[in-house]
């Protein structure tokens, strides 16, 4: 009862603003139970069954050890959520009342005051229902029945009309692809199956007397240096024939008013042209600023603003260039007319418990991408279309989005009910995201096309499933929705694709590729240059374990043995350890304990990916994008991720930050022959001096080469080539390192260390590393130096909570380096928590 009173107060307070439209979030007083069980427990909305079970102490820690294995029952069970909300006399007097469900996961029957008002079957779709005639003054009961996902999915499979018996068999146990629900939730190589259910996004009650803005599309018609011409396309629902004024505000100033606009009962499509003088252009991270303009559209009647829609937009052009050329088919993006190399990674949801992710977590997450010099993220097709907060952070940071439609690796059905459902989803999502500065590309799927071409589809699929169904979805429905609702944005049928049936996916020279040679085919790191090095690489990856300090957060210390069942349950898949051992044998000294295992696998992942990053960048402009697999994890697991579940940077994140810097110098070696490149993402040339020196591990220079060069804007230039034999000139490769530096007016603008031998074949001595933790201008800083090369110097925070400005790096002797914690922490506290590990220690043994 107390909760009901509480809601009544809130509702009454917002409900006294005359004729203004109102939006009331129905987020309190919720309870849940298993269907048929009268034992209702308090629930959080938005939320998930799993998190509610946790809060009520019914299950224990979701991500600990093998616990998730116990929670399969959630997807097998039907659940009910209910609440009561109160409407005041004033609220009930509104002419029209609409219930809006921003996200229900997934199969539900919704009852309002005992009447079934809605049936849902798609977690990616928002639903609305006019409930005017169902509501009462005073108490109203809202009840949502979540039907077992597994059972509902199976029903669809059973009723699906297949081409052949064979096809039916191939699909029988594969209900997941029939379900419009995030595919990773059923299990993926880096995700355990958790099959959640729940009200995972807000439910709102919208009240209006006359008109409501359903949608606003801000079209950028012309963008000149001194003037931007824009058009607001406005969709208004009206419940009467009336006249209103339409206003457009730019940064809180009204710039245009259309007086006495007639509205008819029902849906009205209107537009307002307006202009912005001296437009400030929006650029990607690293290429310029990200000014955003607040554009508000108001519907005004009798002097009162009835409804407002606000969008923050960036003024920019984005062109996806996918032309046939003499090398094949290009695949790149021009922002404001400038071709820009895309640097970034593939994103999966930050947490399997989606509703727990806050705006602060999104903001911090994107801030890390900015720090790592990203300008693009691909939202992978087996996850979700993200929340507004995610795209807000990308808009503000200049991170472009390569957005998959939510299909991954499995061929979905293409019968009428599925197509209708999908069409609604596609229209909803394309319209929802089309005003965003960050939106750069839509892709039909993750790897559904390549599954066909590369033979991963289940045996027994008849040809028609590709020639008819696949085309129906990925060549017809989805591109037509994109073209109609967001004209001008790029669309590709899949990631990866060559864009045509006549050229096999992943063919060198043609479009986008997923380049898995280094990890799955286990080729040497430098061989990433061959195989699938093509025009754009939207996936390439390497597994590294989370740090030991992270491991301790999700499994007992006694299970930390690579052969234990718990440990293996937390591996992305059985087999990652074999790959890691194989690579360690080839490149690194053998780890002797769990700490060293996590450390060596981590720095190896960092090195493998550093080489790939640089190989792709040095092939600019032939290759114009490098997106690593994968940026993050949905739960704590040993995977390809660069950030572990706890947002701790693995070495690969640090190495990527360096190799994605705007200017790099890179040395590539093949069979003893080396090429040295300068790569610049900047728009201006620079005059630089290249210095290449051979040094021993005490820092003594053995030989030096130097030459002046022009570092050309926005491309890669070969500066030098040499052989190991010549440069060594008789020195032992095990004792030396090459240091390349680019100087501009005597300032270092880029540098790199290059070893001739692999780490396991270096003759390293002990390094006496000294470090001091102190406060400097109010900031905590760690100052580190060494008397001898410290290889992969690891600053360990015993609590596993602090990322640094740099870590796991090679430190040359007699240089003082400052490293900053990324999070506020006092010098005393950090000093207590800090220790150090180097590869030297493992090599010396
Ligand atoms: C990629 C992705 C995912 C997968 C990853 C690692 O190609 O698209 O499907 O998790 O490989 O296997």
Tab-separated table of C-alpha atoms and ligand atoms in Angstrom, residues 188-191 346 348 378 380-382 404 408-409 446-447 450 495-496 514-516 519-520 538-541 543 572-573 629-630 640, ligand 1:
chain	number	residue	atom	x	y	z
A	188	UNK	CA	28.224	-17.736	-27.806
A	189	UNK	CA	31.876	-18.696	-27.719
A	190	UNK	CA	32.561	-15.810	-25.302
A	191	UNK	CA	29.166	-15.924	-23.516
A	346	UNK	CA	33.813	-4.784	-32.188
A	348	UNK	CA	29.183	-6.743	-27.587
A	378	UNK	CA	31.105	-1.964	-34.775
A	380	UNK	CA	28.021	-6.782	-33.504
A	381	UNK	CA	24.861	-8.494	-34.790
A	382	UNK	CA	24.449	-11.079	-32.041
A	404	UNK	CA	24.815	-4.590	-37.652
A	408	UNK	CA	24.625	-13.445	-36.297
A	409	UNK	CA	25.972	-16.479	-38.083
A	446	UNK	CA	27.273	-10.671	-38.771
A	447	UNK	CA	28.642	-13.449	-40.941
A	450	UNK	CA	30.009	-15.887	-45.042
A	495	UNK	CA	29.925	-8.081	-42.223
A	496	UNK	CA	32.024	-9.176	-44.018
A	514	UNK	CA	37.104	-10.953	-41.083
A	515	UNK	CA	40.777	-11.819	-40.922
A	516	UNK	CA	41.218	-14.717	-38.546
A	519	UNK	CA	44.283	-16.765	-34.211
A	520	UNK	CA	42.243	-19.563	-35.795
A	538	UNK	CA	36.130	-5.521	-39.533
A	539	UNK	CA	37.354	-8.428	-37.382
A	540	UNK	CA	40.717	-9.802	-36.332
A	541	UNK	CA	41.543	-11.029	-32.881
A	543	UNK	CA	42.672	-14.493	-27.044
A	572	UNK	CA	35.724	-18.875	-24.428
A	573	UNK	CA	35.815	-22.404	-25.844
A	629	UNK	CA	37.608	-8.517	-32.296
A	630	UNK	CA	36.535	-7.849	-29.572
A	640	UNK	CA	39.469	-12.065	-27.329
B	1	LIG	C1	33.806	-13.700	-35.010
B	1	LIG	C2	32.533	-13.096	-34.475
B	1	LIG	C3	31.858	-13.932	-33.448
B	1	LIG	C4	32.779	-14.817	-32.678
B	1	LIG	C5	34.208	-14.543	-32.957
B	1	LIG	C6	35.171	-15.457	-32.277
B	1	LIG	O1	33.866	-13.897	-36.346
B	1	LIG	O2	31.700	-12.621	-35.469
B	1	LIG	O3	30.856	-14.680	-34.062
B	1	LIG	O4	32.499	-14.757	-31.339
B	1	LIG	O5	34.391	-14.642	-34.304
B	1	LIG	O6	34.960	-16.795	-32.619
